[in-house]
Coordinates of C-alpha atoms in Angstrom, one line a residue:
X1 CA 16.5 15.0 -76.5
X2 CA 14.2 16.1 -73.6
X3 CA 10.9 16.9 -72.3
X4 CA 8.9 17.6 -69.4
X5 CA 5.8 16.1 -68.4
X6 CA 3.4 16.5 -65.3
X7 CA 0.8 14.5 -63.4
X8 CA -2.0 15.0 -61.8
X9 CA 0.0 15.1 -58.6
X10 CA 2.4 17.9 -59.0
X11 CA 5.0 15.7 -60.3
X12 CA 7.1 16.6 -63.1
X13 CA 8.6 13.9 -64.9
X14 CA 11.8 14.8 -67.2
X15 CA 12.7 12.6 -70.4
X16 CA 16.8 12.7 -71.0
X17 CA 19.2 10.8 -73.2
X18 CA 20.6 7.8 -71.5
X19 CA 23.5 6.1 -72.6
X20 CA 20.9 2.7 -72.6
X21 CA 18.0 4.7 -73.9
X22 CA 16.0 7.1 -72.4
X23 CA 16.0 7.6 -68.4
X24 CA 13.5 9.1 -66.1
X25 CA 14.5 11.7 -63.7
X26 CA 11.9 12.4 -61.1
X27 CA 11.3 15.7 -59.7
X28 CA 9.0 17.6 -57.6
X29 CA 7.9 21.5 -56.4
X30 CA 9.1 21.1 -53.1
X31 CA 8.8 17.5 -53.0
X32 CA 12.0 14.8 -54.0
X33 CA 14.0 17.5 -55.6
X34 CA 15.0 19.2 -52.0
X35 CA 15.1 16.0 -50.2
X36 CA 17.6 14.2 -48.5
X37 CA 18.6 10.8 -50.2
X38 CA 18.8 9.2 -47.0
X39 CA 15.0 10.4 -46.3
X40 CA 13.8 9.2 -49.9
X41 CA 15.4 6.1 -49.0
X42 CA 13.6 5.5 -45.7
X43 CA 10.3 6.6 -47.6
X44 CA 10.8 4.2 -50.2
X45 CA 11.6 1.3 -47.0
X46 CA 8.8 2.0 -45.4
X47 CA 6.0 2.3 -48.8
X48 CA 8.0 -0.8 -50.1
X49 CA 8.7 -2.7 -46.6
X50 CA 7.5 -6.1 -48.2
X51 CA 9.7 -6.7 -50.8
X52 CA 12.5 -4.7 -49.0
X53 CA 12.3 -6.9 -45.9
X54 CA 11.3 -10.4 -47.9
X55 CA 14.6 -9.6 -49.6
X56 CA 16.3 -9.8 -46.1
X57 CA 14.5 -12.7 -45.0
X58 CA 15.4 -14.6 -47.7
X59 CA 19.0 -14.1 -47.0
X60 CA 18.4 -14.6 -43.7
X61 CA 17.4 -18.2 -44.1
X62 CA 20.2 -18.9 -46.8
X63 CA 23.2 -17.5 -44.7
X64 CA 21.4 -19.7 -41.7
X65 CA 21.4 -22.9 -44.0
X66 CA 23.9 -22.7 -46.3
X67 CA 26.1 -20.9 -44.1
X68 CA 25.1 -22.9 -41.1
X69 CA 26.0 -26.2 -43.2
X70 CA 30.1 -24.9 -44.1
X71 CA 30.6 -24.2 -40.2
X72 CA 28.6 -27.5 -39.2
X73 CA 30.5 -29.5 -41.4
X74 CA 33.8 -27.7 -40.2
X75 CA 33.1 -28.6 -36.8
X76 CA 32.6 -32.1 -38.1
X77 CA 36.0 -32.3 -39.8
X78 CA 37.7 -31.0 -36.7
X79 CA 35.9 -33.4 -34.5
X80 CA 38.9 -35.5 -33.8
X81 CA 40.7 -33.0 -33.3
X82 CA 38.9 -31.4 -30.2
X83 CA 39.0 -34.8 -28.8
X84 CA 42.7 -35.0 -29.0
X85 CA 42.9 -32.0 -27.6
X86 CA 40.9 -32.9 -24.4
X87 CA 42.7 -36.2 -24.4
X88 CA 46.2 -34.0 -24.6
X89 CA 44.8 -31.2 -21.5
X90 CA 43.7 -33.8 -19.8
X91 CA 46.7 -35.9 -19.9
X92 CA 49.0 -33.0 -18.8
X93 CA 46.6 -32.2 -16.3
X94 CA 46.7 -35.6 -14.6
X95 CA 50.5 -35.6 -14.7
X96 CA 50.9 -31.8 -12.9
X97 CA 52.1 -30.5 -16.6
X98 CA 51.7 -27.7 -18.1
X99 CA 50.1 -27.3 -21.6
X100 CA 48.9 -24.8 -24.5
X101 CA 45.6 -25.6 -25.4
X102 CA 45.3 -26.8 -29.2
X103 CA 48.9 -27.1 -29.3
X104 CA 49.5 -29.8 -31.3
X105 CA 46.1 -29.5 -33.3
X106 CA 46.9 -26.0 -34.6
X107 CA 48.0 -26.7 -37.8
X108 CA 44.9 -29.0 -38.4
X109 CA 42.2 -26.8 -37.3
X110 CA 44.0 -24.1 -39.4
X111 CA 43.8 -26.1 -42.7
X112 CA 40.1 -26.2 -42.0
X113 CA 39.6 -22.9 -41.1
X114 CA 41.4 -22.5 -44.4
X115 CA 38.5 -24.3 -46.0
X116 CA 35.9 -22.7 -44.3
X117 CA 36.3 -18.8 -44.5
X118 CA 36.9 -18.7 -48.1
X119 CA 33.3 -20.5 -48.6
X120 CA 31.9 -18.4 -45.8
X121 CA 33.4 -15.3 -48.3
X122 CA 31.5 -16.6 -51.2
X123 CA 28.4 -16.9 -49.4
X124 CA 28.7 -13.6 -47.7
X125 CA 29.4 -12.0 -51.1
X126 CA 26.3 -13.8 -53.5
X127 CA 24.0 -12.6 -50.6
X128 CA 25.1 -9.2 -50.7
X129 CA 24.3 -9.1 -54.1
X130 CA 21.0 -9.9 -54.7
X131 CA 20.4 -7.7 -51.4
X132 CA 21.8 -4.8 -53.5
X133 CA 20.2 -5.8 -56.8
X134 CA 16.8 -6.5 -55.0
X135 CA 16.8 -2.7 -53.1
X136 CA 17.8 -1.6 -56.3
X137 CA 14.9 -3.4 -58.7
X138 CA 12.5 -2.1 -55.8
X139 CA 13.9 1.9 -56.4
X140 CA 13.4 1.3 -59.7
X141 CA 9.7 -0.1 -59.3
X142 CA 8.9 2.8 -57.1
X143 CA 9.5 5.2 -59.1
X144 CA 7.7 3.6 -62.3
X145 CA 5.2 3.7 -60.0
X146 CA 5.2 7.2 -59.0
X147 CA 5.2 8.9 -62.6
X148 CA 2.2 6.3 -63.7
X149 CA 0.2 8.9 -63.4
X150 CA 1.9 10.8 -66.4
X151 CA 1.7 7.5 -69.0
X152 CA -1.6 6.0 -68.8
X153 CA -1.6 2.0 -68.1
X154 CA 1.6 2.1 -67.0
X155 CA 1.0 0.8 -63.3
X156 CA 3.8 -1.7 -62.4
X157 CA 1.9 -3.4 -60.3
X158 CA 2.7 -4.7 -57.1
X159 CA 5.9 -6.2 -56.6
X160 CA 6.0 -9.5 -55.1
X161 CA 8.6 -11.6 -53.9
X162 CA 8.0 -13.5 -57.2
X163 CA 8.3 -10.5 -59.5
X164 CA 11.3 -9.3 -57.1
X165 CA 13.3 -12.1 -58.1
X166 CA 12.5 -12.7 -61.7
X167 CA 13.1 -9.0 -62.0
X168 CA 16.6 -9.3 -60.1
X169 CA 17.9 -12.8 -61.4
X170 CA 19.5 -11.2 -64.7
X171 CA 21.1 -9.1 -63.2
X172 CA 22.5 -10.9 -60.2
X173 CA 25.8 -12.6 -62.1
X174 CA 27.4 -9.2 -62.7
X175 CA 25.8 -8.1 -59.4
X176 CA 28.5 -11.1 -58.0
X177 CA 30.9 -9.9 -59.9
X178 CA 30.7 -6.0 -59.1
X179 CA 31.0 -7.5 -55.0
X180 CA 34.0 -9.2 -55.8
X181 CA 36.0 -5.9 -57.8
X182 CA 34.7 -4.3 -55.3
X183 CA 36.6 -6.7 -52.6
X184 CA 39.7 -6.8 -54.0
X185 CA 39.7 -3.1 -54.4
X186 CA 39.1 -2.5 -50.9
X187 CA 42.0 -5.2 -49.9
X188 CA 44.3 -2.7 -51.5
X189 CA 44.5 -0.3 -48.4
X190 CA 43.5 -2.5 -45.9
X191 CA 46.4 -4.8 -46.5
X192 CA 48.8 -1.6 -46.8
X193 CA 47.5 -0.9 -43.3
X194 CA 48.3 -3.7 -42.1
X195 CA 51.6 -3.9 -44.0
X196 CA 52.5 -0.4 -41.9
X197 CA 51.3 -2.3 -38.4
X198 CA 53.5 -5.1 -39.2
X199 CA 56.9 -3.4 -40.0
X200 CA 56.1 -1.2 -37.3
X201 CA 56.1 -4.2 -34.9
X202 CA 59.5 -6.2 -36.6
X203 CA 60.7 -2.4 -35.8
X204 CA 61.8 -2.4 -40.0
X205 CA 60.5 1.3 -40.0
X206 CA 63.6 3.8 -38.4
X207 CA 62.9 5.5 -35.5
X208 CA 59.5 4.0 -34.8
X209 CA 59.8 2.2 -32.0
X210 CA 56.2 -0.3 -30.7
X211 CA 56.1 0.7 -26.7
X212 CA 55.8 -0.9 -24.0
X213 CA 55.1 -0.8 -20.3
X214 CA 58.1 0.9 -19.5
X215 CA 58.8 2.8 -22.6
X216 CA 55.5 4.8 -23.7
X217 CA 54.1 5.5 -27.1
X218 CA 56.8 8.6 -29.1
X219 CA 55.1 11.0 -31.8
X220 CA 57.1 9.1 -34.6
X221 CA 55.1 5.8 -33.6
X222 CA 52.2 8.0 -33.1
X223 CA 52.3 8.8 -36.3
X224 CA 53.3 6.6 -38.7
X225 CA 51.7 3.1 -36.1
X226 CA 48.4 5.0 -35.4
X227 CA 47.8 7.9 -37.3
X228 CA 49.3 6.5 -41.0
X229 CA 47.2 3.3 -41.0
X230 CA 43.8 5.1 -40.0
X231 CA 44.5 7.2 -43.0
X232 CA 45.2 4.8 -45.4
X233 CA 42.1 3.0 -44.1
X234 CA 40.5 6.0 -44.3
X235 CA 40.9 6.4 -48.1
X236 CA 40.1 2.8 -48.6
X237 CA 36.4 3.6 -47.2
X238 CA 36.7 6.5 -50.1
X239 CA 37.2 4.1 -52.4
X240 CA 34.3 1.9 -51.2
X241 CA 32.0 5.1 -51.4
X242 CA 32.6 5.3 -54.8
X243 CA 32.1 1.7 -55.9
X244 CA 29.1 1.6 -53.5
X245 CA 26.2 2.7 -56.0
X246 CA 27.9 0.0 -58.7
X247 CA 25.1 -2.2 -58.4
X248 CA 22.4 0.0 -58.7
X249 CA 24.6 1.2 -61.9
X250 CA 24.5 -2.2 -63.4
X251 CA 20.7 -2.5 -62.6
X252 CA 19.7 0.8 -64.1
X253 CA 22.3 0.3 -66.8
X254 CA 22.0 -3.2 -67.7
X255 CA 26.3 -2.8 -68.6
X256 CA 29.0 -5.2 -67.7
X257 CA 30.1 -5.0 -63.6
X258 CA 33.1 -3.5 -65.3
X259 CA 31.5 -0.7 -67.0
X260 CA 29.1 -0.4 -63.8
X261 CA 31.7 0.5 -61.9
X262 CA 33.5 3.1 -64.0
X263 CA 30.1 4.7 -64.3
X264 CA 29.7 4.2 -60.5
X265 CA 33.8 6.4 -60.2
X266 CA 32.2 9.1 -62.7
X267 CA 28.7 9.5 -61.3
X268 CA 30.2 9.7 -57.3
X269 CA 33.0 11.8 -58.6
X270 CA 31.4 15.3 -58.8
X271 CA 29.4 14.1 -55.1
X272 CA 32.4 13.0 -53.4
X273 CA 31.3 14.4 -49.8
X274 CA 27.9 13.7 -50.5
X275 CA 28.6 10.1 -51.4
X276 CA 31.2 9.6 -48.5
X277 CA 29.1 10.9 -46.1
X278 CA 26.1 8.6 -46.8
X279 CA 28.7 5.7 -46.9
X280 CA 30.3 6.8 -43.6
X281 CA 26.8 7.1 -42.2
X282 CA 25.4 4.1 -43.7
X283 CA 29.1 2.4 -42.3
X284 CA 28.0 3.0 -38.6
X285 CA 24.7 2.0 -38.7
X286 CA 25.9 -0.9 -39.8
X287 CA 28.6 -1.4 -37.2
X288 CA 25.9 -0.3 -34.0
X289 CA 23.9 -3.2 -35.9
X290 CA 26.4 -5.5 -35.9
X291 CA 27.2 -4.8 -31.4
X292 CA 23.9 -5.4 -30.9
X293 CA 23.2 -8.8 -32.9
X294 CA 26.8 -10.0 -31.2
X295 CA 25.2 -8.6 -27.4
X296 CA 22.1 -10.8 -28.4
X297 CA 24.4 -13.2 -30.0
X298 CA 25.8 -13.9 -26.6
X299 CA 22.5 -15.1 -25.2
X300 CA 22.2 -17.6 -27.9
X301 CA 26.0 -18.8 -27.1
X302 CA 25.2 -19.5 -24.0
X303 CA 22.3 -22.0 -24.6
X304 CA 24.0 -23.6 -27.1
X305 CA 27.5 -23.9 -25.1
X306 CA 25.3 -25.4 -22.3
X307 CA 23.6 -27.8 -25.1
X308 CA 27.3 -28.7 -26.4
X309 CA 28.1 -29.7 -23.0
X310 CA 25.7 -31.9 -22.5
X311 CA 25.8 -33.5 -25.5
X312 CA 29.5 -34.0 -25.7
X313 CA 30.3 -35.4 -22.1
X314 CA 31.7 -31.7 -21.0
X315 CA 33.9 -31.7 -23.4
X316 CA 35.2 -27.8 -23.3
X317 CA 37.7 -27.0 -25.9
X318 CA 34.7 -27.6 -29.1
X319 CA 32.2 -25.9 -26.4
X320 CA 35.0 -22.9 -26.2
X321 CA 35.0 -22.7 -30.1
X322 CA 31.5 -22.6 -30.2
X323 CA 30.5 -19.9 -27.4
X324 CA 33.4 -17.7 -29.1
X325 CA 31.7 -18.1 -32.9
X326 CA 27.9 -17.9 -31.9
X327 CA 27.5 -14.3 -31.6
X328 CA 29.8 -13.3 -34.5
X329 CA 27.4 -15.9 -36.7
X330 CA 24.6 -14.6 -35.3
X331 CA 25.2 -11.0 -36.1
X332 CA 26.2 -11.8 -39.7
X333 CA 22.6 -14.0 -40.3
X334 CA 20.9 -11.2 -39.2
X335 CA 22.4 -8.4 -40.6
X336 CA 20.5 -8.2 -44.1
X337 CA 17.8 -6.6 -42.3
X338 CA 19.8 -4.0 -42.3
X339 CA 21.7 -4.4 -44.8
X340 CA 18.3 -3.8 -47.3
X341 CA 17.7 -0.3 -46.1
X342 CA 21.5 0.3 -46.7
X343 CA 20.7 -0.7 -50.5
X344 CA 17.9 1.2 -50.9
X345 CA 19.1 4.5 -49.7
X346 CA 22.2 3.5 -52.5
X347 CA 20.0 2.7 -54.9
X348 CA 18.4 6.7 -54.3
X349 CA 22.0 8.3 -54.2
X350 CA 22.5 6.3 -57.4
X351 CA 19.2 7.7 -59.3
X352 CA 20.2 11.4 -57.7
X353 CA 23.3 11.5 -59.1
X354 CA 22.4 10.0 -62.4

């Protein structure tokens, strides 16, 4: 069953059958129907910037507190290893012997890293689930507001952070599972590409030799060692693009995580170029943002390094590690500010495809 209502603003609201109920498909005369997904996402981001960036600010705060606490705990657990590395290096220098940094402490540092990295990944997945869910709710609220003229008394009200959290909370568990399933799917091509590189490096591929200073790259090496991994990783990006709207699907359809991913795969099947193009554009924006934030993070790293030197009696071993990870940490902590508008665009993409 389908019907059409028209608001005073000239917005046509079409009621269509939906697997879980009635869905609103909004069109307009020369309006949203002809507007690109990215333009619509930017329009909603600008008009609903308070909930969009409030959710991002909440994610930044959580990343700072929880992620910073995990990293600090890792440094605390490794403190004895850093002190031992300093004593070993200073002893070798005094006896005019050569040494390798952290050579006796490497195994211990790796064990700490294997504890820290999974926890940080868990935090990242949880925050990504929150951001994508919050933006899907924001887009749904914006569309409800656009259609309120066709339904007297249907004004959804103001979307405050408290309301955003209340509407997002029922979806967070499934959204978290969606991110994990997507990550597992993305790991397959990622590891396949790395496996190709490892096979070439170990000379397991007949006729393909890793180039050296005296032996330039051959055509087989370029094809197998360079082109093939890029193609495999490109297929991985396409796979991610097919599952990118899955969280918004969960919010709209209230289905399980696996059903949301199947629905996302079905929706994007008829619009592969558009979906892939939008996701590549989003990936490019995220990559530029990470590069800029890492550059800004070098200034933070400089100050943090000077403070660490002052508080550890010039321990360059722990200071060096801090200076290396600080720019990356700054980029990851503030990345939700960029991911929030991307989440809005993905939610608009789901609405357009549906």
